[in-house]
Every structure is written in C-alpha cells, then in structure tokens.
PDB file of C-alpha atoms in Angstrom:
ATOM      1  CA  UNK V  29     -15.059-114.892 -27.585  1.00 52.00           C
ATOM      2  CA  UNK V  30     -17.046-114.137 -24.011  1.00 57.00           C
ATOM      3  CA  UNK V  31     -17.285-111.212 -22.767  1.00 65.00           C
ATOM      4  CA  UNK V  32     -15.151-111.552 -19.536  1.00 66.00           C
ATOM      5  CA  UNK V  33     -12.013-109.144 -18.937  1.00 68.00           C
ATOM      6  CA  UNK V  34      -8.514-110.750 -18.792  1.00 72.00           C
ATOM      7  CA  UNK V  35      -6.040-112.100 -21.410  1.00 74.00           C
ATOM      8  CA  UNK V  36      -6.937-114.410 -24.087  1.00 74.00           C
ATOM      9  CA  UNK V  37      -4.497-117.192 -24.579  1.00 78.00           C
ATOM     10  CA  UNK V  38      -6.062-118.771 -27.530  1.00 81.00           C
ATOM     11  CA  UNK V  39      -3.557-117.773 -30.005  1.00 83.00           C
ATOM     12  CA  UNK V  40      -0.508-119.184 -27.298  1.00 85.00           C
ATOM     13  CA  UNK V  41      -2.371-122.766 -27.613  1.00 85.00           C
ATOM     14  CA  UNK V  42      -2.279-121.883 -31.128  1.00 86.00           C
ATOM     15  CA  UNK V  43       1.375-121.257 -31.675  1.00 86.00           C
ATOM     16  CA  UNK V  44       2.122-124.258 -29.430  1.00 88.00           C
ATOM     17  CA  UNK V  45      -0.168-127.184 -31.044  1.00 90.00           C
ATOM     18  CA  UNK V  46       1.712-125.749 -34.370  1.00 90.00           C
ATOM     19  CA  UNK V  47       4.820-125.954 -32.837  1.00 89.00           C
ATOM     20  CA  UNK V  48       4.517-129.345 -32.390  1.00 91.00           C
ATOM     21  CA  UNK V  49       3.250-130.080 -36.073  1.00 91.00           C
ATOM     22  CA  UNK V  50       6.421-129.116 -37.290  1.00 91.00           C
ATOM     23  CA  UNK V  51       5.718-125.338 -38.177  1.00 90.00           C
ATOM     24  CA  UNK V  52       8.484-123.528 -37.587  1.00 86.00           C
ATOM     25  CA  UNK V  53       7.080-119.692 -36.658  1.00 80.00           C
ATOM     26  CA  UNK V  54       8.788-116.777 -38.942  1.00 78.00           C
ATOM     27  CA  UNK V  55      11.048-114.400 -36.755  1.00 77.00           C
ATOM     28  CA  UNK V  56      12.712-111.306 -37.227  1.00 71.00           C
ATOM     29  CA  UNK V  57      15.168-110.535 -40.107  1.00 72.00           C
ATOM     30  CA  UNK V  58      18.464-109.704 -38.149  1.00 76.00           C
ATOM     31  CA  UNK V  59      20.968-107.534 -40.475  1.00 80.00           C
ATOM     32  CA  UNK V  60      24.092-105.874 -39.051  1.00 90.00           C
ATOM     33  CA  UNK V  61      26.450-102.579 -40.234  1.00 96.00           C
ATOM     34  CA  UNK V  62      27.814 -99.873 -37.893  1.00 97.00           C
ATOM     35  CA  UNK V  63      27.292 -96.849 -39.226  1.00 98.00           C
ATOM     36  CA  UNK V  64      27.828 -93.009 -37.851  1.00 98.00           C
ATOM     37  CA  UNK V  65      28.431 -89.669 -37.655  1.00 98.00           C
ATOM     38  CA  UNK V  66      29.774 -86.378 -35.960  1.00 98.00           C
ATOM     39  CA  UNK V  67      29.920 -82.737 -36.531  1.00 98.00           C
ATOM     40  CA  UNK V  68      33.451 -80.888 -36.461  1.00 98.00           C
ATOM     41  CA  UNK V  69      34.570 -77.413 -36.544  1.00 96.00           C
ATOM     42  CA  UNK V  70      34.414 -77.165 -40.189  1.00 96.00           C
ATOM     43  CA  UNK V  71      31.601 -79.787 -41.360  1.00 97.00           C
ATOM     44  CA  UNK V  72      30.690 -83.550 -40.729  1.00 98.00           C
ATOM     45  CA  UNK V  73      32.802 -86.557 -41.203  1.00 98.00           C
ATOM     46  CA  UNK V  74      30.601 -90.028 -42.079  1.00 98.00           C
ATOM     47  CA  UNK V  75      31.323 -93.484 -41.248  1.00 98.00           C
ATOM     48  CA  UNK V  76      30.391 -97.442 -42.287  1.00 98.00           C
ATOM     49  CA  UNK V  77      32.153-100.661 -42.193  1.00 98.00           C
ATOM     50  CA  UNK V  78      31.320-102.491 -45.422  1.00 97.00           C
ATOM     51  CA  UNK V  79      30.392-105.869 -44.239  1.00 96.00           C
ATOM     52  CA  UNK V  80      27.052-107.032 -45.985  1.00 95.00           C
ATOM     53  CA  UNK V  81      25.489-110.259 -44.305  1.00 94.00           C
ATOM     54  CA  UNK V  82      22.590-112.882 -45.805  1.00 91.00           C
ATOM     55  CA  UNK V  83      20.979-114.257 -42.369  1.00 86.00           C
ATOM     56  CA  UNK V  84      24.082-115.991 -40.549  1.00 87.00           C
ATOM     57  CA  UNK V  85      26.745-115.626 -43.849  1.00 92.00           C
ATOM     58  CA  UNK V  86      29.125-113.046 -45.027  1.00 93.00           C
ATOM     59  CA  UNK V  87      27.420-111.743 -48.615  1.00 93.00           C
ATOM     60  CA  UNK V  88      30.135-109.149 -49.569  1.00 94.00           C
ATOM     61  CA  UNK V  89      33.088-107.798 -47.730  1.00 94.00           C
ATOM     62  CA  UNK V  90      33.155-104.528 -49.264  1.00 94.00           C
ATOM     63  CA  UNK V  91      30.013-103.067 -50.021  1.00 96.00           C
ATOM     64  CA  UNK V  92      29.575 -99.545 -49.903  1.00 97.00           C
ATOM     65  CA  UNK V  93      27.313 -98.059 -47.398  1.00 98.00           C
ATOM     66  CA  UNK V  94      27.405 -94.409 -47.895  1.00 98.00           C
ATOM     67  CA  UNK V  95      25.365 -93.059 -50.387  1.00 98.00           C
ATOM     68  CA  UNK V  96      25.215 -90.395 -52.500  1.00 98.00           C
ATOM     69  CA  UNK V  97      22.115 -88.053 -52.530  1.00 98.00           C
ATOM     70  CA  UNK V  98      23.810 -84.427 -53.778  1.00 98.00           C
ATOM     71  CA  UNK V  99      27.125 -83.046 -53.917  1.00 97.00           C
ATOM     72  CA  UNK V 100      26.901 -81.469 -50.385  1.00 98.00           C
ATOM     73  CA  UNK V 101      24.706 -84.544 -48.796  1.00 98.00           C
ATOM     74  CA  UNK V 102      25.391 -88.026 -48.402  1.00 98.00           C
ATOM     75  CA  UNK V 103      23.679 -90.869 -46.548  1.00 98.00           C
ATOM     76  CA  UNK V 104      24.982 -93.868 -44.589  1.00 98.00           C
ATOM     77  CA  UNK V 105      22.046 -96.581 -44.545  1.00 97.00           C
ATOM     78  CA  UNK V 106      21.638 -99.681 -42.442  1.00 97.00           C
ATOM     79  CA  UNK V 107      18.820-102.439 -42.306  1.00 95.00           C
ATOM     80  CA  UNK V 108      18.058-104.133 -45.531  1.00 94.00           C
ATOM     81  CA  UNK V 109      20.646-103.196 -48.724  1.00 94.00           C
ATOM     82  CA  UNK V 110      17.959-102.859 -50.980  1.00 95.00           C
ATOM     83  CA  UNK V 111      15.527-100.834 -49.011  1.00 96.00           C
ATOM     84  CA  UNK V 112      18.841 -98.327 -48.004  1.00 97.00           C
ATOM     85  CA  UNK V 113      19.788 -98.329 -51.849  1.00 97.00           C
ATOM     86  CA  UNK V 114      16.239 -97.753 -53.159  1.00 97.00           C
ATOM     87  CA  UNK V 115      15.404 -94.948 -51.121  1.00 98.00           C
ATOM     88  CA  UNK V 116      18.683 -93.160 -51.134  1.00 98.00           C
ATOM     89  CA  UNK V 117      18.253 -93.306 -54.761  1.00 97.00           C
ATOM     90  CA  UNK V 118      14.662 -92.372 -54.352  1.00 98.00           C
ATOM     91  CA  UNK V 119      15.811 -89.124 -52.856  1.00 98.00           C
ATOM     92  CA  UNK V 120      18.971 -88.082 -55.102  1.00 98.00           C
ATOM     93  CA  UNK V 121      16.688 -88.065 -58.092  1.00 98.00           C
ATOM     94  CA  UNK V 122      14.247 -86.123 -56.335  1.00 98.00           C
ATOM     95  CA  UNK V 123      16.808 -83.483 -54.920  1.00 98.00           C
ATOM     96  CA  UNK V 124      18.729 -83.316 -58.403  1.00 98.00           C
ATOM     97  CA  UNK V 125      15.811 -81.962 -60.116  1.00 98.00           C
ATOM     98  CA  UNK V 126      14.963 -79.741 -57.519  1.00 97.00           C
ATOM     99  CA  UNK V 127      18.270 -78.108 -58.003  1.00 97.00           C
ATOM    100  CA  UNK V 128      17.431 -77.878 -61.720  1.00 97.00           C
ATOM    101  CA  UNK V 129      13.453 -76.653 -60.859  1.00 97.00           C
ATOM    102  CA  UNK V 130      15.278 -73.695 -58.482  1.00 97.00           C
ATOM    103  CA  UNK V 131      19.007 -73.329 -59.632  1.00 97.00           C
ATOM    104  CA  UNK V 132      20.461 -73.356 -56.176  1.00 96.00           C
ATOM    105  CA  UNK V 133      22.014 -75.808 -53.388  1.00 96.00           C
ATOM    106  CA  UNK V 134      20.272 -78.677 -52.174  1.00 97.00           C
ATOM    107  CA  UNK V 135      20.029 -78.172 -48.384  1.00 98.00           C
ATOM    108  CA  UNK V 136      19.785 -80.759 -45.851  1.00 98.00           C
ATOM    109  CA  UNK V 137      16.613 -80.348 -44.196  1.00 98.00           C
ATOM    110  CA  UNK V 138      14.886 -80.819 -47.500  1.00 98.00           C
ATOM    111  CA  UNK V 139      16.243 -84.357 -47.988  1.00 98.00           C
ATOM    112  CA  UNK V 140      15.791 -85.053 -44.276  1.00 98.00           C
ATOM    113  CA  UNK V 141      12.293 -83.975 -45.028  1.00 98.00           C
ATOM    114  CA  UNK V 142      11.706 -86.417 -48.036  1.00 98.00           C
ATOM    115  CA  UNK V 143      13.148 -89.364 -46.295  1.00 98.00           C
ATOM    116  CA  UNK V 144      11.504 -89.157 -43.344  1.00 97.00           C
ATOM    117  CA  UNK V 145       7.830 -88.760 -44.805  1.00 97.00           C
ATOM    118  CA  UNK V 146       8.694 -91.515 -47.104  1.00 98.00           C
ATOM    119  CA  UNK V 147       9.819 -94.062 -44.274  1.00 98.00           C
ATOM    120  CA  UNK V 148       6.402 -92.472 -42.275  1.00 97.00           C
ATOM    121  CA  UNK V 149       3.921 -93.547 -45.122  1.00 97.00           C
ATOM    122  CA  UNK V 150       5.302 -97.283 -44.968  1.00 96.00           C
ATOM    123  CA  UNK V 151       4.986 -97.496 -41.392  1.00 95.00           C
ATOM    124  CA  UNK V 152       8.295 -99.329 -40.802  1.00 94.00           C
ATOM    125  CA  UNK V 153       8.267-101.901 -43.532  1.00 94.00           C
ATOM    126  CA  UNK V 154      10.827 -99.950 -45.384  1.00 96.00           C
ATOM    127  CA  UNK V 155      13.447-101.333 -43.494  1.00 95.00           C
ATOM    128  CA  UNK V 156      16.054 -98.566 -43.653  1.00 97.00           C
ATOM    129  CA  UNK V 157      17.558 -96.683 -40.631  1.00 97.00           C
ATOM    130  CA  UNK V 158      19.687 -93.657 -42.305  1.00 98.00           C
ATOM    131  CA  UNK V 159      22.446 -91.209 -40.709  1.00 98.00           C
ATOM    132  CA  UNK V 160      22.261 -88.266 -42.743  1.00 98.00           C
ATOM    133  CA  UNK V 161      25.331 -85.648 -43.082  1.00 98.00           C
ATOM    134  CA  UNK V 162      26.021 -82.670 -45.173  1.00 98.00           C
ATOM    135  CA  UNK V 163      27.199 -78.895 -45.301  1.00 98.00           C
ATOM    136  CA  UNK V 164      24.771 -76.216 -46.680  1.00 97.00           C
ATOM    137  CA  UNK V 165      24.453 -72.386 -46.777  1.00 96.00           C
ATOM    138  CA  UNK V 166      23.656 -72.782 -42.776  1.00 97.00           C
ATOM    139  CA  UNK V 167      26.905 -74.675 -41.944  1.00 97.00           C
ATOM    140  CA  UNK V 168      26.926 -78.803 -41.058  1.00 98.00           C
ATOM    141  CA  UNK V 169      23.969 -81.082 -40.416  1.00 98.00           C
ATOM    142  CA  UNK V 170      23.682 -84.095 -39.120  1.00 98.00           C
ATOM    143  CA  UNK V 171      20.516 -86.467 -38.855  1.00 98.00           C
ATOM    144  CA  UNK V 172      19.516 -89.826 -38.295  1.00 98.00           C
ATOM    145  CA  UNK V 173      16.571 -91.789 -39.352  1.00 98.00           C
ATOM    146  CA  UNK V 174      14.654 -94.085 -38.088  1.00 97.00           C
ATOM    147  CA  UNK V 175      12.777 -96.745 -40.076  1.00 96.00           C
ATOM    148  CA  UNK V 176       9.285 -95.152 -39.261  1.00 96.00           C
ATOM    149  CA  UNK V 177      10.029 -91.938 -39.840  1.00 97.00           C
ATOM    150  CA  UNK V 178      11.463 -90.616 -36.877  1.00 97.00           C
ATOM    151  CA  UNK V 179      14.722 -88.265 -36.733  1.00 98.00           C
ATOM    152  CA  UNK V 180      17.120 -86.979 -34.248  1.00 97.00           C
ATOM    153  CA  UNK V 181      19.444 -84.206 -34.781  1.00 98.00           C
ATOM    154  CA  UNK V 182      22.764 -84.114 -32.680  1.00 97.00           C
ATOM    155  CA  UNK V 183      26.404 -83.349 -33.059  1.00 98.00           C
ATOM    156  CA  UNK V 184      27.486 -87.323 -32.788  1.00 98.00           C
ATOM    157  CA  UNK V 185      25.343 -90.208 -34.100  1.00 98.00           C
ATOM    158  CA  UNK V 186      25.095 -93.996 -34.683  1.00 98.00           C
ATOM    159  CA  UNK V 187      22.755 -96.496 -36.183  1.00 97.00           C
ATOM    160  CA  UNK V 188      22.958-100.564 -36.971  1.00 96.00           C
ATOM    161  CA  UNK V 189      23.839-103.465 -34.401  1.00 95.00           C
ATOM    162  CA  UNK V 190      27.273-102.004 -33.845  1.00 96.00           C
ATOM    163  CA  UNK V 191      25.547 -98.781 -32.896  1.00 96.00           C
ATOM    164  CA  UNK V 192      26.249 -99.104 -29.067  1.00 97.00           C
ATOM    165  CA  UNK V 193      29.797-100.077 -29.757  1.00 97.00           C
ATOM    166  CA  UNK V 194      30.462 -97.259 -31.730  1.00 98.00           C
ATOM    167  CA  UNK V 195      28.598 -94.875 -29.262  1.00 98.00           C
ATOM    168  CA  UNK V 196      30.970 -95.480 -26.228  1.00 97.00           C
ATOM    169  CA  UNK V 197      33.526 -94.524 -28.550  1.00 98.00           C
ATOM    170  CA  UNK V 198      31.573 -91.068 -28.737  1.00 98.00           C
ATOM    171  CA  UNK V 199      30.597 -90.983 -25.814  1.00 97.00           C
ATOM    172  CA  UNK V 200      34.375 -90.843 -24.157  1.00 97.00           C
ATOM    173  CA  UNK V 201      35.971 -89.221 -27.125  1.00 97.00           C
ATOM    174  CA  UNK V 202      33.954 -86.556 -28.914  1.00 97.00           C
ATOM    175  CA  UNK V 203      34.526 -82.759 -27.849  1.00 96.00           C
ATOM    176  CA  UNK V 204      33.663 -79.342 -29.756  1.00 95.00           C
ATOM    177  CA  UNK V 205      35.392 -77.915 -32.731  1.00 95.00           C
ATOM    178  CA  UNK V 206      37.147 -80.523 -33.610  1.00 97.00           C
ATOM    179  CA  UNK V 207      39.769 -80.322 -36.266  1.00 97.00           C
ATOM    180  CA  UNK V 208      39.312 -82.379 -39.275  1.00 98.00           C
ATOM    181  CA  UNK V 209      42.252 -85.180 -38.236  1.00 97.00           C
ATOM    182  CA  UNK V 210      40.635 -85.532 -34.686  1.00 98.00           C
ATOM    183  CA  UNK V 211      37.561 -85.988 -36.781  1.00 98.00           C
ATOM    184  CA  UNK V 212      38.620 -88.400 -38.399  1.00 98.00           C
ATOM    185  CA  UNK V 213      40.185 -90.960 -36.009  1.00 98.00           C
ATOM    186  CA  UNK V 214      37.202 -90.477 -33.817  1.00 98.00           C
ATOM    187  CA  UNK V 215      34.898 -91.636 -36.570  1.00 98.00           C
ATOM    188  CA  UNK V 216      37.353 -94.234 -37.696  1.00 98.00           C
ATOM    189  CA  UNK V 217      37.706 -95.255 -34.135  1.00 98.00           C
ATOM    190  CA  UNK V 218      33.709 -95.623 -33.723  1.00 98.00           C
ATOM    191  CA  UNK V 219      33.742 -98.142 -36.811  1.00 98.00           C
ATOM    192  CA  UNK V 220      36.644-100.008 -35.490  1.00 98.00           C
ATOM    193  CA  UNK V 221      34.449-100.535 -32.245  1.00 97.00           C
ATOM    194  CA  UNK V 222      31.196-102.077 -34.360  1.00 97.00           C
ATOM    195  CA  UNK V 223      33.651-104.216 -36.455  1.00 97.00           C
ATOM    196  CA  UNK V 224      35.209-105.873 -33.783  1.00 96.00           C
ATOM    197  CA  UNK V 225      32.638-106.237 -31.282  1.00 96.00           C
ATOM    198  CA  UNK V 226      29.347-106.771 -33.289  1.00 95.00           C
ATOM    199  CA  UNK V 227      29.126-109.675 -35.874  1.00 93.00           C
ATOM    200  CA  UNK V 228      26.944-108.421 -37.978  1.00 94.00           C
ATOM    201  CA  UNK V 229      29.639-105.431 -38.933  1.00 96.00           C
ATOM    202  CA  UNK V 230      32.866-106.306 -40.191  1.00 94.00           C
ATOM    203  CA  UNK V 231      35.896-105.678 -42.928  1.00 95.00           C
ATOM    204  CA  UNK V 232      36.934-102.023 -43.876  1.00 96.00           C
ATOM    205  CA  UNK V 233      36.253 -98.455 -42.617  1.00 98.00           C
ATOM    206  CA  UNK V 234      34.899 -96.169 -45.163  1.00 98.00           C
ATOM    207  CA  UNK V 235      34.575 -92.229 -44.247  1.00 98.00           C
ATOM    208  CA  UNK V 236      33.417 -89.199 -46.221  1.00 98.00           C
ATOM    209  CA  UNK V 237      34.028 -85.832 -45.018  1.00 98.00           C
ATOM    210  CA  UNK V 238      31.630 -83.051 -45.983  1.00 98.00           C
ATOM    211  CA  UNK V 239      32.359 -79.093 -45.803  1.00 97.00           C
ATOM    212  CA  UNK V 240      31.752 -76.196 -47.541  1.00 96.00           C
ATOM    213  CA  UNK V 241      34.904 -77.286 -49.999  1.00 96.00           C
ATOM    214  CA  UNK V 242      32.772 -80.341 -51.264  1.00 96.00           C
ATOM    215  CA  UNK V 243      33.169 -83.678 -50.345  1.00 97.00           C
ATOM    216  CA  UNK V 244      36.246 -86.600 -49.802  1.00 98.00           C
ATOM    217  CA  UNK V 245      34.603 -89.910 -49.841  1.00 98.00           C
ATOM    218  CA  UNK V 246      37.670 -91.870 -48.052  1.00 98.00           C
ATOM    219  CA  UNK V 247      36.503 -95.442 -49.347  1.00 96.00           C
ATOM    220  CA  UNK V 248      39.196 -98.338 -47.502  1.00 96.00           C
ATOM    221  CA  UNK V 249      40.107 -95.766 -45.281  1.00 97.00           C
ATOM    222  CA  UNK V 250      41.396 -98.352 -42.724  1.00 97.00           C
ATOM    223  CA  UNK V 251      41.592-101.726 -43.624  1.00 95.00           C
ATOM    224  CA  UNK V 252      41.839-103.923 -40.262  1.00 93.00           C
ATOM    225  CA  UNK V 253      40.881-107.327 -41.268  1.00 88.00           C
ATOM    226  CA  UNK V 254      43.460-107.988 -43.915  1.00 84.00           C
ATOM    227  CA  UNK V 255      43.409-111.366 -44.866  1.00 77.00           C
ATOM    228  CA  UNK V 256      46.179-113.556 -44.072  1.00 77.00           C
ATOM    229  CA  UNK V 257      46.096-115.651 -46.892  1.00 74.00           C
ATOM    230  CA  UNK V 258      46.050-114.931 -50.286  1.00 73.00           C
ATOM    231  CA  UNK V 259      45.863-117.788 -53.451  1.00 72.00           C
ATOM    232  CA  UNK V 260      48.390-117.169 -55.896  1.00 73.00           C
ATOM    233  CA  UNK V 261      46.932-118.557 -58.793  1.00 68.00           C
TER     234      UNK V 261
END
C-alpha cells in the first residue's frame, strides 16, 4: 500500500474476481417480529405477534415473544430467538436472587441496567433488541433496547421489522392516561399493523398488562389469521 491519499479499491476488485468464481458473499441475517409497548394511566400494556421465521420460511406460528424476567417485569425480544431467550433468561435468574439477597421488589431500572451492559460488552453480536415494561414502587416503566446497548425511555415504543408499522399506529392513536381497554386496543391495534404489513411478523397478538395488581399475560389475545382449512383426520 503507497502512501497517496484517496480510496483504496483493492478489496472491490477483490469481491468482484470472487464473484465471478462462484463465491457467493455472506449477507445479513434478516429476522422479523413486531413488538411494542405503551404506558397507561395505571401501568404498561406489552405487545408481540408470534410469528417465528428461518431465513425466507415460517418456523413456528405461535411462539411466544414476551418473556418473563420477575413478577412485576417482563420483556418482549426481537432479533434472533435464541439470543432474546438466553438473555432474558440471563437476567430473571439474576434479578430472582437479588430479590432473595435483599427481600424486596425487583425494580425496573435494575434489569434495564443488566441488559443493557450485557448487550454493551458484546458489541452488537448479541443479536437481541428488547422492549422492556413493568410497574415498581415508582409507578410504570417502559424501555427499549437496542442490540449494543443503547436504551430509550418513552411512554410508547416499538422494535422489529414491523416497528414502523406499528409506530403510525402510535403515532395517530396514543394520548395520556389512558384507561386500561383503550390500552389495550391501541397495543393490539399496533400488532395488527406489523402483522399485516411486514412479512417477517405474522399470526396472533399476544399482550401482557403490568400494574401494581401484578400481571395478565393475554397470550392469543386476537387471533386474525385463522386458518381456513383445517384436516380432519
């Protein structure tokens, strides 16, 4: 390599001479879900669809994408199943024997805390982007994720490749202290949005409310994509 400014376009030759060999050059994993979130008057109400994809197939229709971490917190995850399930589970364990090391609630920050500094270390290879809800002594939080560690904290969120769907839906509908109903068709709503307009989310709506009376994990809450045919043997 000289020592003149400008681009090098080695590598481009490269890529193209093996291009033409036959090598066919790796590109990005593409998953899809539609996961999200919002904050009402008395706590948060969480959201998934439960289609799980492998590259352009449908793996599993109804999968469950919200996770548990404590009885006050759960966690919706999008990106790759294992990586959401691992780290979810990661976190639970660590928060449940927190609650035995200190004998009081698990609080929201702390898990947002963990996850985050977890997803930091691996830079991004942990490939798990994470809408975080739950109700603690300071009322209802609600967080999202990123896969490198980053976080945002806001009264309506939404993650996965149905995430802009599902954010119009927001974006027109959401308004303060809502009531738990209003909650819930707005959420529901959101989900509908990703399922039919993204491919990579699809089948049910699953929602879990979260206040300071514990948790309702609504699993088939709305079932849109019934299938028409059914065999009868």
């Amino acid at each position: 390599m000289g020592d003149e400014g400008g681009f090098q376009f080695d590598l481009c030759r490269r890529n193209a001479f093996l291009g033409q060999q036959g090598v066919v050059a790796k590109t990005a994993k593409k998953t899809g879900t539609t996961i999200c979130g919002v904050v009402y008057k008395d706590g948060v109400v969480l959201g998934a669809d439960t289609r799980s994809t492998n590259g352009p197939c449908v793996a599993d229709k109804n999968c469950e994408k919200i996770h548990y971490i404590a009885p006050n917190i759960f966690c919706c995850g999008a990106g790759t199943a294992a990586d959401t399930e691992a780290v979810t589970s990661m976190v639970s364990s660590t928060m449940e024997l927190h609650r035995m090391a200190t004998n009081r609630q698990s609080r929201v920050i702390t898990a947002l805390t963990i996850l985050k500094g977890h997803l930091f270390k691996y830079q991004g290879h942990v490939s798990a982007a994470l809408v975080l809800g739950g109700y603690d002594l300071t009322g209802p939080h609600l967080h999202t994720v990123y896969p490198h560690g980053s976080t945002d904290t806001l009264p309506y969120v939404t993650m996965g490749s149905g995430s802009l769907a599902a954010m119009s839906v927001f974006e027109s509908g959401f308004k303060e202290d809502m009531t738990l109903e209003e909650a819930k068709l707005l959420v529901a709503r959101a989900i509908r949005a990703g399922i039919f307009n993204d491919l990579g989310s699809g089948s049910n709506v699953d929602l879990c409310v979260i206040n300071k009376d514990g948790k309702d994990y609504l699993r088939n809450y709305e079932c849109p994509n019934e299938r028409t045919y059914v065999s009868k043997r």
